[in-house]
């Protein structure tokens, strides 16, 4: 068979495959109720809601409408900042939302946020949270990576924070020390990606 014939058969096979599945996509934007068109993260919670972190506010999508949350100056029960980086859910169903200025924890029972810019650790004093990220492991504990170059573990059983020593950069390299992401493998080991 000639090369052109194979190509034609391949195209017919693919078009037949795609016509059977009929995938449909829908775009959402601020015209549909989203708080901002630049999205930084998505998270599907245990109740089936889709949480969307944007450059201006937190959104919850129920499949039809968007509900939005913002930082309200002077209101300590609102988001700490409007620039959302990551979202994670702990074992109690609370959402940990990291922002440009710290972490806000959303309590689904009372609909309010509790926020903090610094954490007092049990073994390393107070650590500032610069552009943090969060990850909830299989035991329900929260791992926090900070742009200040720290890895912090929040033990949900004791409700205490611990600094975890991790080499984020080679000795002598002080710039750009940050945690990029966390991952837990099948053996429950935590993997940390860093700037180096």
XYZ file of N, CA and C in Angstrom, residues 44-177:
402
model
N -11.092 19.445 43.125
C -12.399 18.804 43.285
C -12.489 18.268 44.706
N -13.436 18.762 45.495
C -13.502 18.363 46.903
C -14.290 17.073 47.103
N -14.366 16.638 48.346
C -15.003 15.354 48.681
C -16.521 15.379 48.476
N -17.112 16.555 48.313
C -18.555 16.668 48.092
C -18.904 16.817 46.613
N -17.875 16.878 45.754
C -18.117 16.967 44.324
C -18.099 18.372 43.751
N -17.801 19.378 44.573
C -17.688 20.741 44.059
C -16.318 20.948 43.426
N -16.255 21.796 42.423
C -14.993 22.179 41.810
C -14.624 23.560 42.328
N -13.449 23.644 42.971
C -12.942 24.908 43.487
C -11.920 25.442 42.495
N -11.999 26.725 42.203
C -11.155 27.344 41.197
C -10.446 28.540 41.828
N -9.121 28.459 41.879
C -8.322 29.575 42.370
C -7.929 30.450 41.204
N -8.125 31.744 41.343
C -7.808 32.668 40.254
C -6.869 33.762 40.752
N -6.517 34.644 39.861
C -5.700 35.810 40.215
C -6.509 36.837 40.999
N -7.834 36.648 41.039
C -8.667 37.556 41.827
C -9.847 36.779 42.407
N -9.584 36.051 43.490
C -10.657 35.402 44.222
C -10.738 33.894 44.071
N -11.505 33.299 44.976
C -11.757 31.860 45.024
C -13.179 31.607 44.542
N -13.360 30.586 43.712
C -14.665 30.265 43.139
C -15.028 28.816 43.439
N -16.312 28.567 43.678
C -16.813 27.199 43.787
C -17.866 27.002 42.710
N -17.684 25.942 41.927
C -18.596 25.662 40.816
C -19.363 24.388 41.118
N -20.693 24.460 41.033
C -21.539 23.298 41.324
C -22.029 22.610 40.049
N -21.491 23.016 38.912
C -21.923 22.470 37.628
C -22.863 23.405 36.890
N -23.397 24.398 37.618
C -24.323 25.361 37.009
C -23.869 26.800 37.288
N -23.624 27.104 38.556
C -23.287 28.483 38.938
C -21.987 28.534 39.736
N -21.443 29.745 39.791
C -20.228 30.020 40.555
C -20.585 30.776 41.829
N -19.987 30.359 42.945
C -20.040 31.150 44.173
C -18.628 31.664 44.394
N -18.485 32.934 44.823
C -17.175 33.565 44.893
C -16.862 34.077 46.294
N -15.559 34.028 46.630
C -15.044 34.566 47.880
C -13.869 35.470 47.565
N -13.781 36.586 48.346
C -12.718 37.567 48.154
C -12.157 37.986 49.508
N -11.007 38.658 49.456
C -10.476 39.337 50.633
C -11.292 40.602 50.852
N -11.784 40.792 52.075
C -12.514 42.005 52.432
C -11.685 42.726 53.495
N -11.132 43.897 53.188
C -10.312 44.622 54.165
C -11.055 44.819 55.491
N -10.376 44.476 56.584
C -10.964 44.608 57.908
C -11.767 43.407 58.366
N -12.092 42.483 57.491
C -12.868 41.293 57.852
C -11.919 40.105 58.011
N -11.658 39.720 59.248
C -10.708 38.633 59.526
C -11.264 37.252 59.180
N -12.559 37.178 58.828
C -13.143 35.888 58.447
C -13.225 35.727 56.925
N -12.610 36.677 56.190
C -12.570 36.568 54.729
C -11.204 36.020 54.312
N -11.012 35.795 53.019
C -9.712 35.363 52.499
C -8.620 36.345 52.903
N -7.423 35.844 53.127
C -6.310 36.707 53.506
C -5.802 37.528 52.324
N -6.026 37.019 51.098
C -5.561 37.691 49.887
C -6.348 37.139 48.703
N -6.453 37.894 47.633
C -7.239 37.465 46.471
C -6.474 36.653 45.427
N -5.140 36.612 45.511
C -4.341 35.854 44.548
C -4.158 34.433 45.073
N -4.878 33.482 44.501
C -4.904 32.103 44.985
C -3.843 31.280 44.258
N -3.095 30.458 45.041
C -2.062 29.596 44.454
C -2.461 28.121 44.435
N -2.877 27.575 45.576
C -3.200 26.147 45.672
C -4.365 25.936 46.633
N -5.005 24.750 46.497
C -6.117 24.376 47.363
C -5.933 22.910 47.743
N -6.162 22.579 49.016
C -6.128 21.189 49.483
C -7.230 21.025 50.521
N -7.665 19.788 50.717
C -8.728 19.502 51.695
C -8.173 18.574 52.760
N -8.401 18.923 54.039
C -7.912 18.059 55.116
C -8.948 16.995 55.463
N -8.634 16.159 56.446
C -9.503 15.034 56.801
C -10.819 15.478 57.429
N -10.906 16.723 57.887
C -12.148 17.258 58.456
C -13.014 17.941 57.407
N -12.511 17.995 56.171
C -13.261 18.654 55.110
C -13.025 20.146 55.025
N -12.013 20.654 55.757
C -11.675 22.063 55.655
C -10.774 22.270 54.444
N -10.982 23.387 53.750
C -10.141 23.714 52.602
C -8.996 24.613 53.032
N -7.792 24.231 52.665
C -6.598 25.035 52.897
C -6.306 25.759 51.585
N -6.423 27.070 51.599
C -6.266 27.883 50.402
C -5.017 28.743 50.572
N -4.021 28.523 49.706
C -2.812 29.337 49.813
C -2.929 30.528 48.873
N -2.427 31.644 49.351
C -2.519 32.896 48.611
C -1.143 33.562 48.560
N -1.097 34.677 47.921
C 0.133 35.468 47.824
C 0.635 35.887 49.205
N -0.267 36.041 50.180
C 0.091 36.609 51.485
C -0.028 35.636 52.660
N -0.305 34.357 52.418
C -0.447 33.404 53.522
C -1.499 32.360 53.209
N -2.019 31.735 54.267
C -2.986 30.641 54.119
C -4.309 31.007 54.769
N -5.398 30.671 54.083
C -6.748 30.802 54.637
C -7.361 29.404 54.676
N -7.914 29.040 55.823
C -8.582 27.744 55.970
C -10.082 28.006 56.002
N -10.800 27.371 55.077
C -12.241 27.582 54.970
C -12.977 26.486 55.722
N -13.773 26.897 56.703
C -14.586 25.976 57.487
C -15.963 25.884 56.839
N -16.279 24.725 56.283
C -17.553 24.549 55.584
C -18.754 24.632 56.512
N -18.543 24.359 57.807
C -19.661 24.360 58.756
C -20.161 25.771 59.058
N -19.221 26.718 59.222
C -19.671 28.082 59.531
C -19.468 29.056 58.367
N -18.871 28.593 57.262
C -18.705 29.427 56.079
C -17.719 30.565 56.239
N -16.749 30.392 57.160
C -15.782 31.460 57.417
C -14.360 30.959 57.234
N -13.456 31.924 57.011
C -12.042 31.629 56.876
C -11.302 31.974 58.159
N -10.299 31.173 58.466
C -9.317 31.487 59.512
C -7.990 31.592 58.778
N -7.294 32.714 58.909
C -6.099 32.949 58.101
C -4.876 33.222 58.953
N -3.694 32.945 58.377
C -2.431 33.249 59.050
C -1.325 33.471 58.031
N -0.388 34.367 58.397
C 0.770 34.690 57.557
C 2.034 33.996 58.053
N 2.042 33.621 59.323
C 3.193 32.971 59.947
C 2.695 31.757 60.713
N 3.582 30.767 60.925
C 3.229 29.626 61.771
C 4.282 29.468 62.852
N 3.826 29.173 64.051
C 4.727 28.887 65.164
C 4.973 27.385 65.187
N 6.186 26.969 64.828
C 6.514 25.546 64.798
C 7.016 25.089 66.161
N 6.928 23.803 66.414
C 7.358 23.234 67.680
C 8.880 23.127 67.784
N 9.576 23.147 66.649
C 11.014 22.895 66.682
C 11.874 23.959 66.015
N 11.285 25.014 65.465
C 12.116 26.000 64.767
C 11.605 27.429 64.904
N 10.756 27.679 65.883
C 10.238 29.032 66.060
C 9.196 29.397 65.020
N 9.004 30.687 64.828
C 7.995 31.173 63.890
C 8.569 31.252 62.481
N 7.800 30.734 61.517
C 8.219 30.743 60.116
C 7.200 31.534 59.306
N 7.716 32.415 58.480
C 6.856 33.246 57.633
C 6.426 32.455 56.397
N 5.180 32.608 56.004
C 4.641 31.910 54.841
C 4.594 32.853 53.646
N 5.611 32.776 52.808
C 5.655 33.573 51.590
C 5.215 32.702 50.427
N 4.157 33.075 49.759
C 3.629 32.348 48.608
C 3.620 30.835 48.851
N 2.906 30.400 49.879
C 2.940 28.975 50.237
C 2.143 28.096 49.270
N 2.448 26.801 49.307
C 1.650 25.781 48.639
C 1.296 24.735 49.675
N 0.240 23.966 49.453
C -0.182 22.952 50.424
C -0.446 21.616 49.743
N -0.347 20.561 50.552
C -0.630 19.207 50.086
C -1.136 18.413 51.283
N -2.232 17.673 51.109
C -2.773 16.830 52.171
C -2.386 15.387 51.877
N -1.704 14.732 52.841
C -1.256 13.357 52.605
C -2.341 12.344 52.989
N -2.043 11.055 52.824
C -3.030 9.992 53.052
C -3.436 9.867 54.512
N -2.616 10.393 55.430
C -2.950 10.352 56.858
C -3.747 11.577 57.299
N -3.999 12.508 56.369
C -4.749 13.709 56.707
C -3.890 14.840 57.216
N -2.550 14.670 57.181
C -1.652 15.746 57.599
C -1.405 16.684 56.424
N -1.101 17.934 56.734
C -0.897 18.960 55.723
C 0.585 19.308 55.624
N 1.091 19.289 54.399
C 2.462 19.708 54.104
C 2.400 21.089 53.473
N 3.241 21.988 53.967
C 3.259 23.363 53.483
C 4.663 23.681 52.973
N 4.733 24.165 51.758
C 5.999 24.655 51.214
C 5.908 26.157 51.120
N 6.967 26.831 51.559
C 6.931 28.285 51.568
C 8.014 28.855 50.668
N 7.720 29.988 50.087
C 8.701 30.693 49.273
C 9.876 31.191 50.088
N 9.753 31.153 51.417
C 10.875 31.535 52.275
C 11.867 30.384 52.428
N 11.595 29.245 51.769
C 12.534 28.132 51.777
C 12.296 27.127 52.889
N 11.069 26.988 53.350
C 10.765 26.069 54.440
C 9.765 24.997 54.013
N 9.871 23.831 54.651
C 8.864 22.783 54.531
C 8.298 22.587 55.928
N 6.988 22.720 56.039
C 6.320 22.657 57.337
C 5.275 21.555 57.292
N 5.203 20.766 58.356
C 4.215 19.700 58.473
C 3.225 20.051 59.572
N 1.941 20.026 59.233
C 0.878 20.224 60.221
C 0.284 18.857 60.530
N 0.490 18.387 61.751
C -0.061 17.101 62.183
C -1.495 17.328 62.648
N -2.451 16.741 61.919
C -3.858 16.973 62.237
C -4.252 16.381 63.592
N -3.601 15.292 64.014
C -3.940 14.658 65.302
C -3.578 15.549 66.481
N -2.437 16.252 66.383
C -1.989 17.085 67.507
C -2.290 18.568 67.295
N -2.657 18.943 66.036
C -2.892 20.346 65.671
C -1.654 21.215 65.905
N -0.486 20.640 65.618
C 0.777 21.349 65.791
C 1.560 21.387 64.472
N 2.372 22.450 64.315
C 3.224 22.618 63.139
C 4.661 22.226 63.471
N 5.330 21.590 62.515
C 6.724 21.194 62.675
C 7.507 21.603 61.428
N 8.697 22.161 61.638
C 9.582 22.457 60.519
C 10.297 21.159 60.140
N 10.301 20.820 58.857
C 10.966 19.617 58.362
C 12.221 20.053 57.607
N 13.402 19.689 58.126
C 14.633 20.099 57.429
C 14.748 19.437 56.057
N 14.785 20.247 55.027
C 14.940 19.778 53.655
C 15.938 20.710 52.988
N 16.927 20.140 52.291
C 17.888 20.956 51.560
C 17.221 21.443 50.274
N 16.894 22.724 50.252
C 16.188 23.282 49.103
C 17.117 23.830 48.040
N 18.375 24.026 48.380
C 19.346 24.560 47.415
C 20.740 24.122 47.836
N 21.666 24.025 46.896
C 23.048 23.700 47.250
C 23.618 24.763 48.183
N 24.592 24.374 48.998
C 25.215 25.324 49.923
C 25.778 26.507 49.144
N 25.571 27.691 49.669
C 26.056 28.902 49.018
C 25.061 29.525 48.045
N 24.002 28.829 47.710
C 22.976 29.370 46.809
C 21.798 29.844 47.656
N 21.641 31.116 47.779
C 20.596 31.662 48.647
C 19.367 32.123 47.875
N 19.483 32.313 46.551
C 18.355 32.859 45.804
C 17.403 31.755 45.366
N 16.151 32.126 45.219
C 15.120 31.256 44.643
C 14.976 29.910 45.341
N 15.015 29.896 46.659
C 14.772 28.658 47.385
C 13.273 28.548 47.639
